[in-house]
Amino acid sequence: MSEAEATTSPQRTRRGGVLGFLRDLLVILVVAFLVSFLLKTFLVRSFFIPSESMENTLQIDDRILVNQLVPDLIDVQRGDIVVFKDPGGWLYPRGTEPPRGFERVLQAVGLAADTSNEYVVKRVIGVGGDRVECCDAQGRVMVNGVPIDEPYVVIPPGETRASAIDFDVTVPENSLWVMGDNRYQSKDSRYNQDQPGKGFVPEDEVVGRAFVLNWPLNRFTWLGTPEGTFTGVDAAKGD
């Protein structure tokens, strides 16, 4: 080996090592973005909570992950927390700016929570065929004539009922009756009965079911229905 070759060989090796590292890093980033995009498109999507309507279960600026296999492959169940597109007239105008630049890219591939003003987050109380009414003598919501105990509901001091207004509805097939956990601060099915959909949410408008609160980390928790909340409701359906 000549003296010149001996001098330049380590430099070439170092340069080749740096280029190889950068190439591998680029491949990893591309694969990560692709995987995230596929997950966002078909399986999991992230949303943020813009209002107090689901407190104390979900608080303003919480981030949730949503299983998009619901309802296409997995049926919606009573008690599920679902994200759905505004059926029309449900949302108050919000003065938020649209995402810009890099944030928009991250949202598109599923690496950032969706902050658009067209989605609603509520809890399913009634599914197709259910009769949902309020309230019994103890102020509880009834589904198919069965009073349900809802430990997640927030009721202001001085109030005893799970809803400030009376209602008695039968949910059409392939539709949902939804309510916020913060019952006196939620513009849900009860307050949208004058809209074209009569307060019912078509299942085909559902994006998916929230299954985990993933941000902030100190509030990380799995989301679900407290055991026993809807006990006996199915058996009473159609009676």
mmCIF file of N, CA and C in Angstrom, residues 26 34 74 77 138 141 197-198:
data_model
loop_
_atom_site.group_PDB
_atom_site.id
_atom_site.type_symbol
_atom_site.label_atom_id
_atom_site.label_comp_id
_atom_site.label_asym_id
_atom_site.label_seq_id
_atom_site.Cartn_x
_atom_site.Cartn_y
_atom_site.Cartn_z
ATOM 1 N N LEU A 26 -32.251 7.415 7.625
ATOM 2 C CA LEU A 26 -33.316 7.819 6.700
ATOM 3 C C LEU A 26 -34.289 6.677 6.467
ATOM 4 N N LEU A 34 -44.179 5.435 7.607
ATOM 5 C CA LEU A 34 -45.091 4.565 6.867
ATOM 6 C C LEU A 34 -45.933 3.720 7.809
ATOM 7 N N ILE A 74 -65.700 -4.493 15.060
ATOM 8 C CA ILE A 74 -66.066 -4.753 16.453
ATOM 9 C C ILE A 74 -67.274 -3.887 16.789
ATOM 10 N N GLN A 77 -70.412 -0.940 22.031
ATOM 11 C CA GLN A 77 -71.096 -1.422 23.226
ATOM 12 C C GLN A 77 -71.547 -0.236 24.072
ATOM 13 N N GLN A 138 -84.881 8.036 41.663
ATOM 14 C CA GLN A 138 -83.582 8.355 42.246
ATOM 15 C C GLN A 138 -82.711 9.196 41.312
ATOM 16 N N VAL A 141 -80.642 7.526 34.925
ATOM 17 C CA VAL A 141 -81.042 7.218 33.558
ATOM 18 C C VAL A 141 -81.473 5.761 33.503
ATOM 19 N N GLY A 197 -80.789 14.816 12.782
ATOM 20 C CA GLY A 197 -80.626 13.446 13.250
ATOM 21 C C GLY A 197 -81.370 13.126 14.530
ATOM 22 N N LYS A 198 -82.117 14.109 15.075
ATOM 23 C CA LYS A 198 -82.911 13.916 16.300
ATOM 24 C C LYS A 198 -82.056 13.532 17.505
#
